[in-house]
Amino acid sequence: MNSMLSFYPQFWTCAFDFEGRTSRIDYWKIVLVNLILGWVLSQIAPSAVYIVFAVASICPGLAMNIRRIRDTGRPWPWIFIALIPFIGFFWLLWIELQPSADG
């Protein structure tokens, strides 16, 4: 069980690492854990604890998204594709679903 969740502390310790890479499987495991943890916290303590978690997750989440984009072989500014109304979110999702690039 310990090795199964060893990827999650890296999400927090690499909060300011915008240069590395994040594999597709690690990215989606972290997204899933954060969704579940966020939902549980919103049910248990709907105000303060959830808000602290959500705000604290912004920078590590941004760094992880940039590392994932870099892992697909694209430059980091592709993250701004999410700002395009209606299709931007889905385009970024498609990018993040792509396999890792070699090198």
mmCIF file of N, CA and C in Angstrom:
data_model
loop_
_atom_site.group_PDB
_atom_site.id
_atom_site.type_symbol
_atom_site.label_atom_id
_atom_site.label_comp_id
_atom_site.label_asym_id
_atom_site.label_seq_id
_atom_site.Cartn_x
_atom_site.Cartn_y
_atom_site.Cartn_z
ATOM 1 N N MET A 1 0.824 -1.198 0.000
ATOM 2 C CA MET A 1 0.000 0.000 0.000
ATOM 3 C C MET A 1 0.864 1.256 0.000
ATOM 4 N N ASN A 2 1.979 1.227 0.722
ATOM 5 C CA ASN A 2 2.839 2.406 0.794
ATOM 6 C C ASN A 2 3.413 2.762 -0.571
ATOM 7 N N SER A 3 3.881 1.758 -1.318
ATOM 8 C CA SER A 3 4.446 2.046 -2.633
ATOM 9 C C SER A 3 3.366 2.457 -3.624
ATOM 10 N N MET A 4 2.129 2.057 -3.354
ATOM 11 C CA MET A 4 1.039 2.411 -4.237
ATOM 12 C C MET A 4 0.740 3.913 -4.193
ATOM 13 N N LEU A 5 0.965 4.548 -3.060
ATOM 14 C CA LEU A 5 0.699 5.970 -2.916
ATOM 15 C C LEU A 5 1.975 6.804 -2.854
ATOM 16 N N SER A 6 3.092 6.254 -3.276
ATOM 17 C CA SER A 6 4.353 6.996 -3.211
ATOM 18 C C SER A 6 4.393 8.157 -4.209
ATOM 19 N N PHE A 7 3.536 8.149 -5.212
ATOM 20 C CA PHE A 7 3.509 9.222 -6.210
ATOM 21 C C PHE A 7 2.912 10.501 -5.633
ATOM 22 N N TYR A 8 2.040 10.406 -4.634
ATOM 23 C CA TYR A 8 1.314 11.589 -4.175
ATOM 24 C C TYR A 8 2.177 12.599 -3.427
ATOM 25 N N PRO A 9 3.079 12.177 -2.531
ATOM 26 C CA PRO A 9 3.944 13.192 -1.899
ATOM 27 C C PRO A 9 4.778 13.973 -2.907
ATOM 28 N N GLN A 10 5.108 13.348 -4.029
ATOM 29 C CA GLN A 10 5.881 14.042 -5.062
ATOM 30 C C GLN A 10 5.081 15.205 -5.651
ATOM 31 N N PHE A 11 3.770 15.085 -5.685
ATOM 32 C CA PHE A 11 2.911 16.185 -6.155
ATOM 33 C C PHE A 11 3.169 17.437 -5.328
ATOM 34 N N TRP A 12 3.313 17.268 -4.019
ATOM 35 C CA TRP A 12 3.510 18.410 -3.125
ATOM 36 C C TRP A 12 4.968 18.856 -3.070
ATOM 37 N N THR A 13 5.917 17.922 -3.115
ATOM 38 C CA THR A 13 7.329 18.308 -3.016
ATOM 39 C C THR A 13 7.853 18.930 -4.306
ATOM 40 N N CYS A 14 7.206 18.654 -5.420
ATOM 41 C CA CYS A 14 7.615 19.245 -6.708
ATOM 42 C C CYS A 14 6.707 20.409 -7.097
ATOM 43 N N ALA A 15 6.169 21.087 -6.106
ATOM 44 C CA ALA A 15 5.200 22.157 -6.351
ATOM 45 C C ALA A 15 5.762 23.294 -7.189
ATOM 46 N N PHE A 16 7.075 23.505 -7.136
ATOM 47 C CA PHE A 16 7.678 24.608 -7.879
ATOM 48 C C PHE A 16 8.641 24.110 -8.944
ATOM 49 N N ASP A 17 8.526 22.835 -9.318
ATOM 50 C CA ASP A 17 9.354 22.255 -10.366
ATOM 51 C C ASP A 17 8.578 22.337 -11.681
ATOM 52 N N PHE A 18 8.911 23.340 -12.479
ATOM 53 C CA PHE A 18 8.251 23.527 -13.760
ATOM 54 C C PHE A 18 9.100 22.977 -14.904
ATOM 55 N N GLU A 19 10.223 22.372 -14.591
ATOM 56 C CA GLU A 19 11.169 21.926 -15.615
ATOM 57 C C GLU A 19 11.135 20.427 -15.881
ATOM 58 N N GLY A 20 10.700 19.630 -14.950
ATOM 59 C CA GLY A 20 10.742 18.179 -15.111
ATOM 60 C C GLY A 20 9.650 17.656 -16.016
ATOM 61 N N ARG A 21 9.335 16.401 -15.833
ATOM 62 C CA ARG A 21 8.293 15.746 -16.612
ATOM 63 C C ARG A 21 7.415 14.950 -15.662
ATOM 64 N N THR A 22 6.160 14.780 -16.028
ATOM 65 C CA THR A 22 5.228 13.957 -15.269
ATOM 66 C C THR A 22 4.617 12.950 -16.234
ATOM 67 N N SER A 23 4.751 11.678 -15.905
ATOM 68 C CA SER A 23 4.222 10.642 -16.789
ATOM 69 C C SER A 23 2.701 10.680 -16.799
ATOM 70 N N ARG A 24 2.149 10.110 -17.817
ATOM 71 C CA ARG A 24 0.694 10.108 -17.972
ATOM 72 C C ARG A 24 0.010 9.395 -16.806
ATOM 73 N N ILE A 25 0.529 8.247 -16.397
ATOM 74 C CA ILE A 25 -0.107 7.487 -15.325
ATOM 75 C C ILE A 25 -0.021 8.230 -13.995
ATOM 76 N N ASP A 26 1.135 8.828 -13.697
ATOM 77 C CA ASP A 26 1.260 9.592 -12.450
ATOM 78 C C ASP A 26 0.338 10.804 -12.458
ATOM 79 N N TYR A 27 0.229 11.462 -13.597
ATOM 80 C CA TYR A 27 -0.642 12.631 -13.715
ATOM 81 C C TYR A 27 -2.080 12.256 -13.383
ATOM 82 N N TRP A 28 -2.586 11.194 -14.001
ATOM 83 C CA TRP A 28 -3.989 10.836 -13.798
ATOM 84 C C TRP A 28 -4.244 10.235 -12.421
ATOM 85 N N LYS A 29 -3.238 9.567 -11.841
ATOM 86 C CA LYS A 29 -3.411 9.088 -10.464
ATOM 87 C C LYS A 29 -3.537 10.265 -9.505
ATOM 88 N N ILE A 30 -2.724 11.292 -9.700
ATOM 89 C CA ILE A 30 -2.782 12.477 -8.836
ATOM 90 C C ILE A 30 -4.106 13.217 -9.026
ATOM 91 N N VAL A 31 -4.557 13.345 -10.264
ATOM 92 C CA VAL A 31 -5.845 13.989 -10.528
ATOM 93 C C VAL A 31 -6.962 13.241 -9.816
ATOM 94 N N LEU A 32 -6.946 11.919 -9.901
ATOM 95 C CA LEU A 32 -7.977 11.113 -9.253
ATOM 96 C C LEU A 32 -7.935 11.262 -7.732
ATOM 97 N N VAL A 33 -6.746 11.187 -7.151
ATOM 98 C CA VAL A 33 -6.619 11.339 -5.696
ATOM 99 C C VAL A 33 -7.082 12.724 -5.266
ATOM 100 N N ASN A 34 -6.706 13.755 -6.001
ATOM 101 C CA ASN A 34 -7.131 15.112 -5.642
ATOM 102 C C ASN A 34 -8.641 15.292 -5.769
ATOM 103 N N LEU A 35 -9.251 14.702 -6.779
ATOM 104 C CA LEU A 35 -10.708 14.782 -6.912
ATOM 105 C C LEU A 35 -11.404 14.099 -5.740
ATOM 106 N N ILE A 36 -10.941 12.911 -5.394
ATOM 107 C CA ILE A 36 -11.543 12.177 -4.274
ATOM 108 C C ILE A 36 -11.305 12.912 -2.965
ATOM 109 N N LEU A 37 -10.065 13.338 -2.730
ATOM 110 C CA LEU A 37 -9.743 14.052 -1.500
ATOM 111 C C LEU A 37 -10.516 15.363 -1.400
ATOM 112 N N GLY A 38 -10.633 16.089 -2.493
ATOM 113 C CA GLY A 38 -11.403 17.324 -2.499
ATOM 114 C C GLY A 38 -12.870 17.082 -2.198
ATOM 115 N N TRP A 39 -13.430 16.037 -2.784
ATOM 116 C CA TRP A 39 -14.829 15.720 -2.520
ATOM 117 C C TRP A 39 -15.039 15.336 -1.063
ATOM 118 N N VAL A 40 -14.152 14.488 -0.522
ATOM 119 C CA VAL A 40 -14.267 14.072 0.883
ATOM 120 C C VAL A 40 -14.148 15.282 1.801
ATOM 121 N N LEU A 41 -13.176 16.139 1.551
ATOM 122 C CA LEU A 41 -13.010 17.329 2.396
ATOM 123 C C LEU A 41 -14.212 18.261 2.291
ATOM 124 N N SER A 42 -14.797 18.376 1.121
ATOM 125 C CA SER A 42 -15.968 19.245 0.980
ATOM 126 C C SER A 42 -17.178 18.685 1.710
ATOM 127 N N GLN A 43 -17.218 17.368 1.875
ATOM 128 C CA GLN A 43 -18.321 16.754 2.606
ATOM 129 C C GLN A 43 -18.117 16.831 4.108
ATOM 130 N N ILE A 44 -16.867 16.678 4.545
ATOM 131 C CA ILE A 44 -16.563 16.681 5.981
ATOM 132 C C ILE A 44 -16.545 18.100 6.530
ATOM 133 N N ALA A 45 -15.793 18.951 5.888
ATOM 134 C CA ALA A 45 -15.653 20.339 6.348
ATOM 135 C C ALA A 45 -15.862 21.247 5.140
ATOM 136 N N PRO A 46 -17.107 21.565 4.822
ATOM 137 C CA PRO A 46 -17.389 22.252 3.572
ATOM 138 C C PRO A 46 -16.785 23.641 3.403
ATOM 139 N N SER A 47 -16.231 24.204 4.435
ATOM 140 C CA SER A 47 -15.716 25.556 4.232
ATOM 141 C C SER A 47 -14.200 25.617 4.361
ATOM 142 N N ALA A 48 -13.704 25.787 5.551
ATOM 143 C CA ALA A 48 -12.299 26.155 5.772
ATOM 144 C C ALA A 48 -11.305 25.115 5.268
ATOM 145 N N VAL A 49 -11.454 23.870 5.651
ATOM 146 C CA VAL A 49 -10.464 22.848 5.298
ATOM 147 C C VAL A 49 -10.427 22.636 3.783
ATOM 148 N N TYR A 50 -11.580 22.571 3.167
ATOM 149 C CA TYR A 50 -11.628 22.381 1.716
ATOM 150 C C TYR A 50 -11.008 23.559 0.980
ATOM 151 N N ILE A 51 -11.303 24.765 1.422
ATOM 152 C CA ILE A 51 -10.752 25.960 0.770
ATOM 153 C C ILE A 51 -9.233 25.992 0.896
ATOM 154 N N VAL A 52 -8.707 25.645 2.060
ATOM 155 C CA VAL A 52 -7.255 25.601 2.251
ATOM 156 C C VAL A 52 -6.638 24.568 1.305
ATOM 157 N N PHE A 53 -7.252 23.387 1.198
ATOM 158 C CA PHE A 53 -6.754 22.355 0.292
ATOM 159 C C PHE A 53 -6.789 22.829 -1.154
ATOM 160 N N ALA A 54 -7.903 23.440 -1.555
ATOM 161 C CA ALA A 54 -8.052 23.891 -2.940
ATOM 162 C C ALA A 54 -7.038 24.966 -3.287
ATOM 163 N N VAL A 55 -6.852 25.923 -2.416
ATOM 164 C CA VAL A 55 -5.894 27.007 -2.674
ATOM 165 C C VAL A 55 -4.461 26.462 -2.664
ATOM 166 N N ALA A 56 -4.171 25.581 -1.713
ATOM 167 C CA ALA A 56 -2.819 25.007 -1.628
ATOM 168 C C ALA A 56 -2.495 24.144 -2.846
ATOM 169 N N SER A 57 -3.492 23.610 -3.520
ATOM 170 C CA SER A 57 -3.280 22.734 -4.679
ATOM 171 C C SER A 57 -3.059 23.495 -5.983
ATOM 172 N N ILE A 58 -3.247 24.799 -5.978
ATOM 173 C CA ILE A 58 -3.157 25.564 -7.230
ATOM 174 C C ILE A 58 -1.756 25.505 -7.831
ATOM 175 N N CYS A 59 -0.744 25.882 -7.081
ATOM 176 C CA CYS A 59 0.616 25.913 -7.634
ATOM 177 C C CYS A 59 1.135 24.517 -7.974
ATOM 178 N N PRO A 60 0.996 23.517 -7.087
ATOM 179 C CA PRO A 60 1.437 22.171 -7.485
ATOM 180 C C PRO A 60 0.677 21.648 -8.703
ATOM 181 N N GLY A 61 -0.608 21.975 -8.796
ATOM 182 C CA GLY A 61 -1.395 21.530 -9.950
ATOM 183 C C GLY A 61 -0.942 22.190 -11.239
ATOM 184 N N LEU A 62 -0.643 23.472 -11.181
ATOM 185 C CA LEU A 62 -0.141 24.181 -12.350
ATOM 186 C C LEU A 62 1.207 23.612 -12.790
ATOM 187 N N ALA A 63 2.096 23.392 -11.824
ATOM 188 C CA ALA A 63 3.405 22.818 -12.144
ATOM 189 C C ALA A 63 3.261 21.429 -12.751
ATOM 190 N N MET A 64 2.356 20.628 -12.195
ATOM 191 C CA MET A 64 2.150 19.280 -12.708
ATOM 192 C C MET A 64 1.599 19.324 -14.137
ATOM 193 N N ASN A 65 0.677 20.236 -14.412
ATOM 194 C CA ASN A 65 0.139 20.369 -15.768
ATOM 195 C C ASN A 65 1.222 20.783 -16.756
ATOM 196 N N ILE A 66 2.069 21.697 -16.369
ATOM 197 C CA ILE A 66 3.157 22.127 -17.249
ATOM 198 C C ILE A 66 4.143 20.989 -17.481
ATOM 199 N N ARG A 67 4.477 20.245 -16.428
ATOM 200 C CA ARG A 67 5.375 19.087 -16.602
ATOM 201 C C ARG A 67 4.749 18.042 -17.509
ATOM 202 N N ARG A 68 3.433 17.841 -17.390
ATOM 203 C CA ARG A 68 2.745 16.856 -18.246
ATOM 204 C C ARG A 68 2.761 17.301 -19.705
ATOM 205 N N ILE A 69 2.541 18.582 -19.951
ATOM 206 C CA ILE A 69 2.595 19.104 -21.315
ATOM 207 C C ILE A 69 3.996 18.921 -21.882
ATOM 208 N N ARG A 70 5.009 19.220 -21.068
ATOM 209 C CA ARG A 70 6.399 19.039 -21.516
ATOM 210 C C ARG A 70 6.693 17.563 -21.785
ATOM 211 N N ASP A 71 6.071 16.675 -21.009
ATOM 212 C CA ASP A 71 6.289 15.243 -21.183
ATOM 213 C C ASP A 71 5.732 14.748 -22.519
ATOM 214 N N THR A 72 4.736 15.441 -23.053
ATOM 215 C CA THR A 72 4.189 15.039 -24.351
ATOM 216 C C THR A 72 5.009 15.594 -25.513
ATOM 217 N N GLY A 73 6.064 16.363 -25.211
ATOM 218 C CA GLY A 73 6.931 16.903 -26.249
ATOM 219 C C GLY A 73 6.546 18.293 -26.711
ATOM 220 N N ARG A 74 5.612 18.921 -26.023
ATOM 221 C CA ARG A 74 5.188 20.277 -26.391
ATOM 222 C C ARG A 74 5.816 21.290 -25.441
ATOM 223 N N PRO A 75 5.962 22.525 -25.876
ATOM 224 C CA PRO A 75 6.465 23.562 -24.971
ATOM 225 C C PRO A 75 5.373 23.950 -23.963
ATOM 226 N N TRP A 76 5.814 24.462 -22.818
ATOM 227 C CA TRP A 76 4.881 24.756 -21.726
ATOM 228 C C TRP A 76 3.788 25.767 -22.059
ATOM 229 N N PRO A 77 3.978 26.733 -22.968
ATOM 230 C CA PRO A 77 2.890 27.685 -23.235
ATOM 231 C C PRO A 77 1.593 27.052 -23.765
ATOM 232 N N TRP A 78 1.636 25.774 -24.135
ATOM 233 C CA TRP A 78 0.418 25.095 -24.562
ATOM 234 C C TRP A 78 -0.630 25.075 -23.451
ATOM 235 N N ILE A 79 -0.226 25.340 -22.216
ATOM 236 C CA ILE A 79 -1.205 25.356 -21.123
ATOM 237 C C ILE A 79 -2.255 26.435 -21.350
ATOM 238 N N PHE A 80 -1.893 27.494 -22.064
ATOM 239 C CA PHE A 80 -2.829 28.587 -22.319
ATOM 240 C C PHE A 80 -3.940 28.207 -23.288
ATOM 241 N N ILE A 81 -3.827 27.049 -23.910
ATOM 242 C CA ILE A 81 -4.884 26.589 -24.813
ATOM 243 C C ILE A 81 -6.203 26.441 -24.051
ATOM 244 N N ALA A 82 -6.095 26.212 -22.748
ATOM 245 C CA ALA A 82 -7.298 26.054 -21.916
ATOM 246 C C ALA A 82 -8.106 27.349 -21.820
ATOM 247 N N LEU A 83 -7.520 28.466 -22.177
ATOM 248 C CA LEU A 83 -8.228 29.742 -22.100
ATOM 249 C C LEU A 83 -9.159 29.993 -23.284
ATOM 250 N N ILE A 84 -9.077 29.174 -24.308
ATOM 251 C CA ILE A 84 -9.974 29.319 -25.456
ATOM 252 C C ILE A 84 -11.373 28.864 -25.021
ATOM 253 N N PRO A 85 -12.350 29.718 -25.180
ATOM 254 C CA PRO A 85 -13.708 29.344 -24.747
ATOM 255 C C PRO A 85 -14.215 28.084 -25.455
ATOM 256 N N PHE A 86 -14.952 27.309 -24.734
ATOM 257 C CA PHE A 86 -15.651 26.109 -25.192
ATOM 258 C C PHE A 86 -14.736 24.932 -25.502
ATOM 259 N N ILE A 87 -13.729 25.095 -26.349
ATOM 260 C CA ILE A 87 -12.922 23.935 -26.742
ATOM 261 C C ILE A 87 -11.575 23.850 -26.035
ATOM 262 N N GLY A 88 -11.140 24.922 -25.391
ATOM 263 C CA GLY A 88 -9.810 24.953 -24.791
ATOM 264 C C GLY A 88 -9.592 23.874 -23.753
ATOM 265 N N PHE A 89 -10.557 23.681 -22.882
ATOM 266 C CA PHE A 89 -10.436 22.652 -21.847
ATOM 267 C C PHE A 89 -10.287 21.271 -22.471
ATOM 268 N N PHE A 90 -11.105 20.985 -23.483
ATOM 269 C CA PHE A 90 -11.055 19.667 -24.122
ATOM 270 C C PHE A 90 -9.768 19.472 -24.912
ATOM 271 N N TRP A 91 -9.243 20.539 -25.494
ATOM 272 C CA TRP A 91 -7.982 20.460 -26.217
ATOM 273 C C TRP A 91 -6.841 20.146 -25.249
ATOM 274 N N LEU A 92 -6.825 20.838 -24.101
ATOM 275 C CA LEU A 92 -5.809 20.557 -23.089
ATOM 276 C C LEU A 92 -5.950 19.134 -22.562
ATOM 277 N N LEU A 93 -7.169 18.692 -22.355
ATOM 278 C CA LEU A 93 -7.405 17.315 -21.910
ATOM 279 C C LEU A 93 -6.853 16.327 -22.926
ATOM 280 N N TRP A 94 -7.072 16.587 -24.209
ATOM 281 C CA TRP A 94 -6.550 15.725 -25.254
ATOM 282 C C TRP A 94 -5.021 15.671 -25.210
ATOM 283 N N ILE A 95 -4.402 16.827 -24.989
ATOM 284 C CA ILE A 95 -2.934 16.883 -24.889
ATOM 285 C C ILE A 95 -2.452 16.042 -23.710
ATOM 286 N N GLU A 96 -3.125 16.181 -22.589
ATOM 287 C CA GLU A 96 -2.699 15.465 -21.389
ATOM 288 C C GLU A 96 -2.971 13.963 -21.479
ATOM 289 N N LEU A 97 -3.817 13.539 -22.370
ATOM 290 C CA LEU A 97 -4.066 12.115 -22.588
ATOM 291 C C LEU A 97 -3.042 11.470 -23.514
ATOM 292 N N GLN A 98 -2.224 12.286 -24.166
ATOM 293 C CA GLN A 98 -1.247 11.767 -25.118
ATOM 294 C C GLN A 98 -0.126 11.016 -24.404
ATOM 295 N N PRO A 99 0.468 10.031 -25.077
ATOM 296 C CA PRO A 99 1.600 9.322 -24.473
ATOM 297 C C PRO A 99 2.814 10.221 -24.344
ATOM 298 N N SER A 100 3.732 9.808 -23.496
ATOM 299 C CA SER A 100 4.965 10.560 -23.292
ATOM 300 C C SER A 100 5.826 10.529 -24.546
ATOM 301 N N ALA A 101 6.472 11.641 -24.821
ATOM 302 C CA ALA A 101 7.390 11.713 -25.955
ATOM 303 C C ALA A 101 8.735 11.118 -25.538
ATOM 304 N N ASP A 102 9.464 10.608 -26.487
ATOM 305 C CA ASP A 102 10.797 10.064 -26.196
ATOM 306 C C ASP A 102 11.754 11.201 -25.883
ATOM 307 N N GLY A 103 12.669 10.901 -24.967
ATOM 308 C CA GLY A 103 13.715 11.873 -24.663
ATOM 309 C C GLY A 103 13.304 12.766 -23.579
#
